[in-house]
Amino acid sequence: MIPIKSERDLRVMRRACAIAAKVLDDLCLMAKEGVSTWQLDQAAKQFMQKYGCRSACYKYRNDSLRYPGYICISVNDQLIHGIGNKDVILKSGDIVSMDVSIVYQGFVGDNTRTVYIGEVSPEVRRLVEATDKALHLGIAKARQGNRVGDISAAIQEYVESCGYGVIEEFTGHGVGKHMHEEPAIPNYGKPGTGPLLKAGMTLAIEPMITMGSPEIYIGDDGWTVYTADGKPSCHIEHTVLVTNDEPEILTLPSNF
Ligand code: MF3
Ligand code: CO
């Protein structure tokens, strides 16, 4: 991606990310036992309308397939790209990740959280906490002069020290005028390698972690990614601005 230089573009990008965080925040309050993932997707559409933005996912294509949902909603062994479904009703013990990418005045904000439904086992909570910790260790490396591999290595090292699996098939990414821009931000790698980070870059950093084996497969809908062993998985994401000082998390709901 081309680092954002103009004050005007940076202002719009900040706003896009703040709105993405607000939509996600509103959705998290709705994610309760008895609610279907289809209801969450419909609510996402409404919230986006209310905040004057649109989904970056709706009709997004991979090959010839257009994504039919407004956000991605992935439950338990669904790792990413789950599609809202009337038959998927949240129940106690589930974890649900909601991935909200929106376009606002030509800029994209991208963020994901994984929330608990009712009583979640300590084992599964530990997975979610580790994913969040890995994300923040990665964010801490998003500094001018560092390289993408510094972010990747920080995530991988922590996740593997916890005994969890790191997904290699999907990565974080640059984000700005488009949802997916260069550089890719893998969740595995070596320090000091890969593209150089510059002030003005906006990066979607998003660890995708499995409790068991990192082997995955894509379901019959052509989108939903599942763990091969059926064990739970977790995905958490922020959009982060590289500056000449501390990294700045743009997708905090408090920015709204
Ligand atoms: N927002 C996701 C990401 O973090 C990608 C969504 S894929 C789509 O990269 F098909 F749903 F658009
Ligand atoms: Co992303």
XYZ file of N, CA and C and ligand atoms in Angstrom:
781
model
N 0.835 -1.203 0.000
C 0.000 0.000 0.000
C 0.863 1.243 0.000
N 0.270 2.348 -0.485
C 0.972 3.624 -0.429
C 0.652 4.246 0.931
N 1.693 4.569 1.726
C 1.394 5.165 3.037
C 0.517 6.409 2.875
N -0.413 6.604 3.787
C -1.288 7.776 3.724
C -0.486 8.997 4.165
N -0.468 9.993 3.292
C 0.322 11.190 3.581
C -0.575 12.397 3.866
N -1.687 12.491 3.128
C -2.487 13.711 3.281
C -3.299 13.683 4.577
N -3.408 14.831 5.206
C -4.176 14.979 6.453
C -5.637 14.620 6.227
N -6.128 15.006 5.056
C -7.539 14.769 4.739
C -7.813 13.256 4.655
N -6.944 12.543 3.926
C -7.127 11.099 3.784
C -7.005 10.405 5.141
N -6.079 10.874 5.942
C -5.895 10.252 7.255
C -7.132 10.478 8.135
N -7.699 11.665 8.006
C -8.913 11.964 8.783
C -10.053 11.034 8.370
N -10.216 10.811 7.076
C -11.305 9.942 6.608
C -11.026 8.486 7.020
N -9.769 8.062 6.892
C -9.406 6.690 7.291
C -9.669 6.472 8.783
N -9.301 7.431 9.602
C -9.570 7.332 11.052
C -11.062 7.175 11.311
N -11.855 7.959 10.581
C -13.304 7.921 10.766
C -13.860 6.562 10.314
N -13.378 6.060 9.174
C -13.825 4.749 8.678
C -13.558 3.671 9.735
N -12.391 3.738 10.338
C -12.018 2.722 11.337
C -12.839 2.878 12.619
N -13.102 4.122 13.012
C -13.913 4.361 14.211
C -15.331 3.830 13.991
N -15.846 4.015 12.777
C -17.199 3.518 12.480
C -17.204 1.983 12.456
N -16.180 1.388 11.863
C -16.092 -0.087 11.852
C -16.104 -0.626 13.279
N -15.407 0.068 14.169
C -15.342 -0.362 15.570
C -16.691 -0.181 16.263
N -17.390 0.889 15.916
C -18.696 1.160 16.533
C -19.729 0.127 16.088
N -19.728 -0.205 14.802
C -20.653 -1.238 14.299
C -20.387 -2.554 15.032
N -19.111 -2.884 15.167
C -18.742 -4.137 15.842
C -19.155 -4.108 17.316
N -18.965 -2.967 17.946
C -19.345 -2.813 19.342
C -20.846 -3.032 19.527
N -21.644 -2.422 18.668
C -23.105 -2.581 18.735
C -23.481 -4.054 18.553
N -22.800 -4.734 17.622
C -23.103 -6.141 17.358
C -22.738 -7.020 18.546
N -21.632 -6.686 19.212
C -21.204 -7.499 20.358
C -22.269 -7.490 21.464
N -22.958 -6.348 21.619
C -24.013 -6.258 22.645
C -25.202 -7.150 22.297
N -25.355 -7.452 21.014
C -26.495 -8.270 20.551
C -26.215 -9.757 20.572
N -24.942 -10.112 20.610
C -24.561 -11.528 20.465
C -24.824 -12.263 21.781
N -26.018 -12.882 21.866
C -26.444 -13.555 23.098
C -27.063 -14.913 22.737
N -27.221 -15.766 23.737
C -27.904 -17.049 23.542
C -29.258 -16.840 22.857
N -29.570 -17.668 21.873
C -30.881 -17.614 21.222
C -30.914 -16.738 19.977
N -29.885 -15.935 19.770
C -29.833 -15.062 18.583
C -29.202 -15.856 17.434
N -29.754 -15.721 16.226
C -29.143 -16.432 15.086
C -28.069 -15.559 14.446
N -27.147 -16.208 13.762
C -26.084 -15.429 13.101
C -26.674 -14.622 11.938
N -27.800 -15.069 11.384
C -28.486 -14.303 10.340
C -28.991 -12.975 10.920
N -29.553 -13.032 12.156
C -30.008 -11.790 12.802
C -28.844 -10.814 13.005
N -27.696 -11.344 13.361
C -26.521 -10.474 13.550
C -26.130 -9.823 12.221
N -26.185 -10.611 11.153
C -25.814 -10.077 9.837
C -26.787 -8.975 9.403
N -28.087 -9.215 9.624
C -29.097 -8.196 9.273
C -28.903 -6.931 10.109
N -28.593 -7.127 11.394
C -28.362 -5.971 12.273
C -27.141 -5.194 11.790
N -26.129 -5.906 11.333
C -24.913 -5.242 10.830
C -25.272 -4.334 9.664
N -26.103 -4.844 8.774
C -26.542 -4.049 7.620
C -27.224 -2.756 8.098
N -28.095 -2.899 9.096
C -28.818 -1.723 9.641
C -27.854 -0.727 10.281
N -26.932 -1.249 11.093
C -25.986 -0.349 11.778
C -25.143 0.413 10.746
N -24.738 -0.289 9.698
C -23.914 0.372 8.672
C -24.686 1.514 8.031
N -25.961 1.253 7.763
C -26.805 2.295 7.167
C -26.895 3.497 8.119
N -27.124 3.181 9.403
C -27.264 4.233 10.411
C -26.016 5.109 10.506
N -24.830 4.499 10.340
C -23.590 5.268 10.485
C -23.032 5.764 9.142
N -23.829 5.625 8.087
C -23.448 6.239 6.810
C -22.311 5.546 6.083
N -22.235 4.221 6.225
C -21.182 3.475 5.514
C -21.804 2.238 4.883
N -20.986 1.472 4.150
C -21.497 0.212 3.590
C -20.511 -0.916 3.845
N -21.003 -2.136 3.689
C -20.160 -3.320 3.906
C -19.105 -3.440 2.812
N -17.869 -3.717 3.204
C -16.819 -3.996 2.219
C -16.878 -5.455 1.787
N -17.634 -6.280 2.532
C -17.688 -7.725 2.257
C -18.808 -8.098 1.304
N -19.941 -7.414 1.426
C -21.121 -7.779 0.643
C -20.784 -7.755 -0.847
N -20.981 -8.905 -1.495
C -20.685 -9.105 -2.925
C -19.185 -9.106 -3.263
N -18.341 -9.109 -2.240
C -16.893 -9.259 -2.476
C -16.672 -10.622 -3.120
N -15.752 -10.683 -4.100
C -15.632 -11.982 -4.777
C -14.288 -12.657 -4.571
N -14.399 -13.977 -4.444
C -13.213 -14.827 -4.568
C -13.533 -15.741 -5.739
N -12.688 -15.790 -6.728
C -13.001 -16.469 -7.983
C -14.322 -15.921 -8.519
N -15.294 -16.785 -8.733
C -16.539 -16.281 -9.297
C -17.612 -16.129 -8.223
N -17.255 -16.463 -6.970
C -18.245 -16.452 -5.890
C -18.339 -15.093 -5.227
N -19.544 -14.562 -5.114
C -19.726 -13.302 -4.412
C -20.170 -13.563 -2.981
N -19.538 -12.866 -2.049
C -19.860 -13.078 -0.640
C -21.276 -12.569 -0.360
N -22.149 -13.412 0.221
C -23.552 -13.012 0.363
C -23.881 -12.247 1.649
N -22.956 -12.212 2.608
C -23.269 -11.579 3.896
C -22.739 -10.152 3.971
N -23.124 -9.467 5.054
C -22.648 -8.086 5.279
C -21.402 -8.070 6.160
N -21.295 -9.080 7.014
C -20.087 -9.269 7.823
C -19.772 -10.762 7.802
N -18.634 -11.148 8.375
C -18.342 -12.573 8.535
C -18.610 -12.939 9.994
N -19.321 -14.052 10.190
C -19.672 -14.493 11.543
C -19.293 -15.963 11.662
N -18.315 -16.255 12.502
C -17.751 -17.606 12.542
C -17.836 -18.144 13.969
N -18.476 -19.307 14.112
C -18.763 -19.872 15.430
C -17.886 -21.108 15.684
N -17.221 -21.148 16.821
C -16.467 -22.317 17.308
C -15.422 -22.828 16.304
N -15.735 -23.972 15.639
C -14.743 -24.531 14.711
C -14.740 -23.807 13.369
N -15.617 -22.845 13.195
C -15.530 -21.974 12.016
C -14.470 -20.926 12.346
N -13.442 -20.889 11.521
C -12.323 -19.981 11.803
C -12.610 -18.572 11.290
N -12.967 -18.455 10.009
C -13.233 -17.155 9.368
C -14.278 -17.333 8.267
N -14.785 -16.197 7.783
C -15.646 -16.112 6.603
C -16.968 -16.846 6.743
N -17.435 -17.110 7.990
C -18.759 -17.700 8.195
C -19.842 -16.741 7.711
N -20.910 -17.298 7.146
C -22.015 -16.508 6.577
C -23.214 -16.605 7.517
N -23.835 -15.471 7.835
C -25.020 -15.465 8.705
C -26.038 -16.490 8.224
N -26.638 -17.229 9.186
C -27.489 -18.368 8.840
C -28.616 -18.453 9.874
N -29.860 -18.547 9.378
C -31.018 -18.620 10.293
C -30.963 -19.853 11.183
N -30.302 -20.899 10.713
C -30.251 -22.157 11.475
C -29.118 -22.194 12.492
N -28.256 -21.205 12.491
C -27.166 -21.183 13.488
C -27.584 -20.246 14.619
N -28.056 -20.873 15.702
C -28.562 -20.118 16.852
C -27.488 -20.191 17.944
N -27.077 -19.050 18.437
C -26.007 -19.042 19.442
C -26.492 -19.692 20.732
N -25.595 -20.490 21.345
C -25.935 -21.160 22.593
C -24.799 -21.005 23.598
N -25.120 -21.233 24.864
C -24.119 -21.066 25.910
C -22.906 -21.957 25.643
N -21.726 -21.394 25.811
C -20.493 -22.155 25.584
C -19.867 -21.862 24.235
N -20.635 -21.211 23.340
C -20.086 -20.874 22.016
C -19.130 -19.692 22.116
N -18.203 -19.638 21.165
C -17.478 -18.385 20.909
C -17.808 -17.985 19.466
N -18.022 -16.678 19.288
C -18.395 -16.206 17.951
C -17.514 -15.030 17.562
N -16.905 -15.154 16.398
C -16.100 -14.037 15.902
C -16.918 -13.288 14.868
N -16.909 -11.970 15.006
C -17.588 -11.108 14.031
C -16.531 -10.214 13.408
N -16.459 -10.285 12.066
C -15.457 -9.550 11.293
C -16.199 -8.471 10.506
N -15.962 -7.220 10.880
C -16.674 -6.086 10.293
C -15.702 -5.249 9.458
N -15.958 -5.197 8.155
C -15.174 -4.352 7.238
C -16.143 -3.408 6.559
N -15.898 -2.126 6.695
C -16.824 -1.156 6.096
C -16.072 -0.176 5.183
N -16.831 0.401 4.252
C -16.294 1.463 3.396
C -16.999 2.758 3.770
N -16.206 3.769 4.068
C -16.745 5.089 4.394
C -15.972 6.132 3.588
N -16.669 6.852 2.750
C -16.055 7.886 1.903
C -14.759 7.412 1.243
N -14.817 6.175 0.733
C -13.700 5.657 -0.057
C -12.575 5.006 0.739
N -12.735 4.920 2.065
C -11.711 4.239 2.883
C -12.327 3.091 3.679
N -11.504 2.060 3.889
C -11.977 0.835 4.540
C -11.416 0.730 5.963
N -12.289 0.429 6.893
C -11.888 0.071 8.265
C -12.224 -1.390 8.471
N -11.350 -2.140 9.116
C -11.493 -3.600 9.216
C -11.186 -4.027 10.645
N -12.139 -4.701 11.281
C -11.847 -5.230 12.637
C -12.710 -6.430 12.988
N -12.181 -7.247 13.893
C -12.836 -8.496 14.295
C -12.686 -8.688 15.793
N -13.763 -9.139 16.427
C -13.628 -9.569 17.823
C -14.248 -10.942 17.977
N -13.796 -11.678 18.963
C -14.405 -12.963 19.310
C -15.022 -12.814 20.687
N -16.330 -13.077 20.787
C -17.036 -12.896 22.060
C -17.558 -14.227 22.600
N -17.795 -14.229 23.910
C -18.294 -15.422 24.604
C -19.821 -15.394 24.660
N -20.423 -16.542 24.473
C -21.870 -16.668 24.655
C -22.110 -17.498 25.922
N -22.793 -16.911 26.894
C -23.077 -17.609 28.164
C -21.795 -18.056 28.845
N -21.833 -19.295 29.363
C -20.691 -19.846 30.102
C -19.742 -20.561 29.141
N -18.539 -20.038 29.028
C -17.549 -20.644 28.128
C -16.468 -21.315 28.969
N -16.039 -22.487 28.547
C -15.071 -23.253 29.349
C -13.750 -22.485 29.470
N -13.047 -22.692 30.603
C -11.753 -22.026 30.805
C -10.771 -22.343 29.675
N -10.845 -23.557 29.160
C -9.953 -23.988 28.071
C -10.148 -23.117 26.824
N -11.397 -22.844 26.510
C -11.703 -22.034 25.319
C -11.404 -20.560 25.588
N -11.683 -20.103 26.806
C -11.366 -18.700 27.138
C -9.861 -18.456 27.016
N -9.090 -19.461 27.379
C -7.627 -19.331 27.297
C -7.183 -19.140 25.843
N -7.850 -19.836 24.920
C -7.555 -19.687 23.488
C -7.828 -18.251 23.030
N -8.960 -17.714 23.460
C -9.345 -16.358 23.039
C -8.380 -15.328 23.641
N -8.057 -15.524 24.914
C -7.115 -14.589 25.563
C -5.748 -14.627 24.879
N -5.320 -15.810 24.474
C -4.015 -15.933 23.809
C -4.030 -15.251 22.447
N -5.153 -15.339 21.740
C -5.253 -14.695 20.423
C -5.177 -13.184 20.583
N -5.863 -12.686 21.609
C -5.854 -11.241 21.865
C -4.456 -10.767 22.261
N -3.808 -11.563 23.090
C -2.443 -11.215 23.513
C -1.488 -11.216 22.304
N -1.648 -12.234 21.454
C -0.804 -12.324 20.250
C -1.027 -11.110 19.355
N -2.279 -10.704 19.202
C -2.583 -9.516 18.388
C -1.844 -8.304 18.942
N -1.910 -8.112 20.254
C -1.285 -6.916 20.827
C 0.240 -6.975 20.803
N 0.797 -8.177 20.888
C 2.253 -8.311 20.728
C 2.648 -7.974 19.291
N 1.819 -8.370 18.341
C 2.070 -8.036 16.936
C 1.955 -6.534 16.709
N 0.909 -5.934 17.250
C 0.694 -4.489 17.077
C 1.892 -3.701 17.602
N 2.439 -4.153 18.713
C 3.575 -3.441 19.320
C 4.783 -3.372 18.383
N 4.833 -4.284 17.421
C 5.954 -4.292 16.455
C 5.651 -3.479 15.200
N 4.450 -2.903 15.109
C 4.063 -2.142 13.905
C 4.631 -0.733 13.989
N 5.950 -0.659 13.900
C 6.666 0.609 14.062
C 7.483 0.904 12.828
N 7.579 2.180 12.501
C 8.411 2.642 11.389
C 9.828 2.078 11.549
N 10.367 1.536 10.484
C 11.721 0.977 10.537
C 11.741 -0.520 10.807
N 10.669 -1.044 11.438
C 10.553 -2.498 11.575
C 10.115 -3.090 10.241
N 10.094 -4.427 10.194
C 9.614 -5.121 8.994
C 8.394 -5.964 9.335
N 7.636 -6.331 8.284
C 6.431 -7.145 8.484
C 6.765 -8.400 9.295
N 7.926 -9.002 9.011
C 8.320 -10.222 9.724
C 8.441 -10.039 11.234
N 8.672 -8.821 11.672
C 8.734 -8.572 13.125
C 7.358 -8.756 13.762
N 6.324 -8.287 13.044
C 4.943 -8.478 13.521
C 4.616 -9.969 13.517
N 4.901 -10.607 12.375
C 4.571 -12.025 12.190
C 5.243 -12.900 13.249
N 6.526 -12.646 13.464
C 7.293 -13.486 14.402
C 6.764 -13.326 15.826
N 6.398 -12.088 16.194
C 5.894 -11.854 17.556
C 4.617 -12.658 17.786
N 3.769 -12.689 16.756
C 2.507 -13.436 16.876
C 2.799 -14.935 16.952
N 3.582 -15.416 16.012
C 3.856 -16.862 15.953
C 4.495 -17.380 17.247
N 5.495 -16.637 17.690
C 6.243 -17.072 18.877
C 5.314 -17.241 20.075
N 4.452 -16.249 20.286
C 3.556 -16.319 21.442
C 2.541 -17.453 21.285
N 1.924 -17.540 20.100
C 0.880 -18.549 19.883
C 1.451 -19.954 20.073
N 2.626 -20.179 19.524
C 3.205 -21.527 19.619
C 3.668 -21.823 21.042
N 4.084 -20.790 21.775
C 4.482 -21.016 23.180
C 3.273 -21.436 24.015
N 2.075 -21.098 23.549
C 0.845 -21.511 24.245
C 0.383 -22.894 23.789
N 1.030 -23.447 22.758
C 0.661 -24.775 22.261
C -0.460 -24.746 21.231
N -0.750 -23.586 20.663
C -1.823 -23.477 19.675
C -1.265 -23.470 18.258
N -2.190 -23.632 17.293
C -1.804 -23.680 15.878
C -1.976 -22.326 15.211
N -1.029 -21.974 14.327
C -1.082 -20.732 13.543
C -1.502 -21.081 12.116
N -2.498 -20.383 11.600
C -2.957 -20.590 10.223
C -1.990 -19.911 9.252
N -1.635 -20.614 8.194
C -0.725 -20.023 7.209
C -1.428 -19.615 5.925
N -2.604 -20.190 5.676
C -3.299 -19.957 4.395
C -3.935 -18.573 4.294
N -4.205 -17.938 5.428
C -4.828 -16.613 5.416
C -3.975 -15.679 6.260
N -3.965 -14.399 5.869
C -3.064 -13.449 6.524
C -3.784 -12.125 6.788
N -3.154 -11.273 7.600
C -3.544 -9.872 7.651
C -3.065 -9.181 6.375
N -3.252 -7.874 6.319
C -3.054 -7.174 5.039
C -3.018 -5.671 5.245
N -2.439 -4.970 4.264
C -2.620 -3.532 4.206
C -4.088 -3.244 3.942
N -4.560 -2.098 4.401
C -5.966 -1.725 4.201
C -6.030 -0.208 4.063
N -6.903 0.278 3.209
C -6.996 1.727 2.994
C -8.076 2.000 1.969
N -7.646 2.283 0.730
C -8.654 2.509 -0.313
C -9.329 1.198 -0.716
N -8.660 0.076 -0.437
C -9.234 -1.242 -0.702
C -9.133 -2.074 0.564
N -10.002 -3.111 0.654
C -9.976 -3.963 1.850
C -8.667 -4.745 1.930
N -8.207 -5.235 0.794
C -6.980 -6.038 0.808
C -5.903 -5.383 -0.047
N -4.883 -4.851 0.598
C -3.758 -4.227 -0.098
C -2.465 -4.902 0.358
N -1.418 -4.605 -0.368
C -0.084 -5.018 0.059
C 0.294 -4.223 1.301
N 1.128 -4.699 2.167
C 1.708 -6.040 2.161
C 0.801 -7.025 2.894
N 0.958 -8.338 2.580
C 0.332 -9.368 3.403
C 1.022 -9.358 4.766
N 0.255 -9.616 5.820
C 0.829 -9.694 7.164
C 0.591 -11.107 7.702
N 1.495 -12.037 7.409
C 1.304 -13.412 7.901
C 1.375 -13.466 9.426
N 0.785 -14.502 9.970
C 0.846 -14.704 11.423
C 1.996 -15.629 11.813
N 2.927 -15.822 10.866
C 4.147 -16.587 11.136
C 5.263 -15.943 10.324
N 6.473 -16.024 10.802
C 7.579 -15.453 10.031
C 8.796 -15.196 10.896
N 9.795 -14.596 10.265
C 11.066 -14.361 10.957
C 11.307 -12.870 11.164
N 11.847 -12.505 12.332
C 12.141 -11.089 12.581
C 13.108 -10.546 11.521
N 12.972 -9.273 11.205
C 13.917 -8.621 10.297
C 13.727 -8.958 8.836
N 12.649 -9.693 8.502
C 12.400 -10.047 7.091
C 11.126 -9.360 6.597
N 10.972 -9.329 5.271
C 9.735 -8.819 4.682
C 9.757 -7.317 4.488
N 8.637 -6.771 3.977
C 8.557 -5.341 3.660
C 8.813 -4.448 4.876
N 9.441 -3.319 4.568
C 9.761 -2.311 5.584
C 8.498 -1.523 5.939
N 8.328 -1.241 7.220
C 7.148 -0.478 7.663
C 7.466 1.009 7.675
N 6.527 1.788 7.147
C 6.719 3.238 7.049
C 5.551 3.964 7.693
N 5.826 5.140 8.225
C 4.758 5.956 8.808
C 3.695 6.231 7.747
N 2.446 6.134 8.151
C 1.339 6.367 7.228
C 0.736 5.084 6.683
N 1.410 3.936 6.926
C 0.823 2.657 6.505
C -0.295 2.285 7.466
N -1.375 1.746 6.923
C -2.463 1.246 7.760
C -2.597 -0.252 7.519
N -2.475 -1.011 8.578
C -2.354 -2.469 8.487
C -3.467 -3.160 9.265
N -4.080 -4.164 8.646
C -5.025 -5.019 9.364
C -4.227 -6.212 9.881
N -4.063 -6.247 11.194
C -3.301 -7.338 11.832
C -4.334 -8.269 12.449
N -4.247 -9.571 12.113
C -5.351 -10.454 12.480
C -4.933 -11.904 12.702
N -4.436 -12.205 13.906
C -4.117 -13.604 14.190
C -5.344 -14.521 14.066
N -5.114 -15.681 13.436
C -6.136 -16.734 13.309
C -5.510 -17.985 13.902
N -6.123 -18.453 14.983
C -5.463 -19.436 15.847
C -6.371 -20.643 16.065
N -5.785 -21.825 16.092
C -6.597 -23.013 16.385
C -6.153 -23.652 17.696
N -7.132 -24.223 18.394
C -6.803 -24.898 19.647
C -6.014 -26.176 19.377
N -6.378 -26.852 18.289
C -5.688 -28.088 17.929
C -4.840 -27.891 16.685
N -4.991 -28.810 15.741
C -4.203 -28.757 14.505
C -4.567 -27.525 13.672
N -3.573 -26.899 13.009
C -3.880 -25.757 12.140
C -4.437 -26.150 10.774
N -4.722 -27.449 10.601
C -5.274 -27.871 9.304
C -6.721 -27.367 9.166
N -7.055 -26.873 7.968
C -8.387 -26.296 7.736
C -8.989 -26.820 6.443
N -10.296 -26.609 6.282
C -10.929 -26.869 4.973
C -12.041 -25.854 4.762
N -12.425 -25.695 3.501
C -13.493 -24.748 3.162
C -14.788 -25.514 2.952
N -15.855 -25.028 3.580
C -17.144 -25.730 3.538
C -17.846 -25.617 2.195
N -19.014 -26.261 2.116
C -19.761 -26.360 0.853
C -20.232 -25.008 0.318
N -20.345 -24.010 1.213
C -20.787 -22.689 0.732
C -19.679 -21.969 -0.044
N -18.485 -22.563 -0.077
C -17.378 -21.963 -0.831
C -16.634 -20.867 -0.080
N -17.072 -20.551 1.139
C -16.459 -19.470 1.912
C -15.979 -19.900 3.300
N -16.904 -20.518 4.058
C -16.615 -20.730 5.480
C -15.406 -21.630 5.673
N -14.460 -21.168 6.476
C -13.245 -21.936 6.758
C -13.412 -22.615 8.121
N -13.244 -23.932 8.134
C -13.407 -24.740 9.343
C -12.076 -25.370 9.755
N -11.941 -25.668 11.040
C -10.791 -26.475 11.468
C -11.062 -27.922 11.063
N -10.015 -28.601 10.589
C -10.186 -29.984 10.125
C -10.532 -30.910 11.286
N -9.996 -30.609 12.474
C -10.245 -31.505 13.614
C -11.510 -31.130 14.398
N -12.216 -30.091 13.957
C -13.471 -29.714 14.625
C -13.282 -28.983 15.945
N -12.027 -28.711 16.306
C -11.782 -27.991 17.565
C -11.974 -26.490 17.373
N -12.193 -25.766 18.489
C -12.442 -24.327 18.374
C -11.248 -23.569 17.799
N -11.572 -22.395 17.259
C -10.566 -21.523 16.673
C -10.940 -20.084 17.003
N -9.983 -19.187 16.825
C -10.236 -17.799 17.216
C -9.577 -16.830 16.238
N -10.223 -15.696 16.054
C -9.753 -14.665 15.111
C -10.057 -13.311 15.729
N -9.047 -12.458 15.857
C -9.235 -11.100 16.379
C -8.389 -10.164 15.515
N -8.924 -8.980 15.231
C -8.282 -8.083 14.262
C -8.463 -6.617 14.626
N -7.401 -5.855 14.404
C -7.489 -4.394 14.460
C -6.846 -3.814 13.212
N -7.298 -2.604 12.835
C -6.569 -1.806 11.849
C -5.673 -0.843 12.622
N -4.393 -0.819 12.256
C -3.373 -0.087 13.011
C -2.636 0.881 12.076
N -2.386 2.072 12.557
C -1.606 3.069 11.801
C -0.157 3.043 12.285
N 0.776 2.887 11.332
C 2.202 3.019 11.663
C 2.516 4.519 11.676
N 3.178 4.973 12.727
C 3.520 6.399 12.843
C 5.033 6.503 13.037
N 5.536 7.718 13.248
C 6.968 7.803 13.567
C 7.200 7.650 15.070
N 6.116 7.249 15.776
C 6.214 7.011 17.216
C 5.476 5.704 17.547
N 4.583 5.719 18.522
C 3.853 4.500 18.903
C 2.851 4.101 17.816
N 2.634 2.777 17.633
C 1.557 2.348 16.728
C 0.213 2.849 17.270
N -0.674 3.171 16.375
C -1.967 3.691 16.809
C -3.077 2.759 16.339
N -3.843 2.220 17.283
C -4.958 1.333 16.938
C -6.128 2.211 16.506
N -6.520 2.088 15.235
C -7.581 2.962 14.715
C -8.977 2.417 15.010
N -9.082 1.103 15.241
C -10.406 0.485 15.418
C -10.745 0.288 16.891
N -10.607 1.356 17.669
C -11.072 1.307 19.056
C -12.437 1.994 19.092
N -13.442 1.364 19.726
C -14.767 1.991 19.749
C -14.737 3.359 20.426
N -13.783 3.583 21.310
C -13.675 4.881 21.978
C -13.288 6.006 21.007
N -12.830 5.640 19.794
C -12.520 6.666 18.788
C -13.769 7.222 18.126
N -14.913 6.547 18.376
C -16.135 6.946 17.637
C -16.662 8.294 18.125
N -12.752 -8.675 6.485
C -12.004 -9.854 6.197
C -10.553 -9.597 6.486
O -10.251 -9.291 7.572
C -12.235 -10.411 4.845
C -13.634 -10.611 4.499
S -13.712 -11.670 3.183
C -15.221 -11.378 2.555
O -9.678 -9.654 5.655
F -15.395 -12.119 1.578
F -16.116 -11.539 3.463
F -15.309 -10.159 2.157
Co -8.724 -8.120 7.588
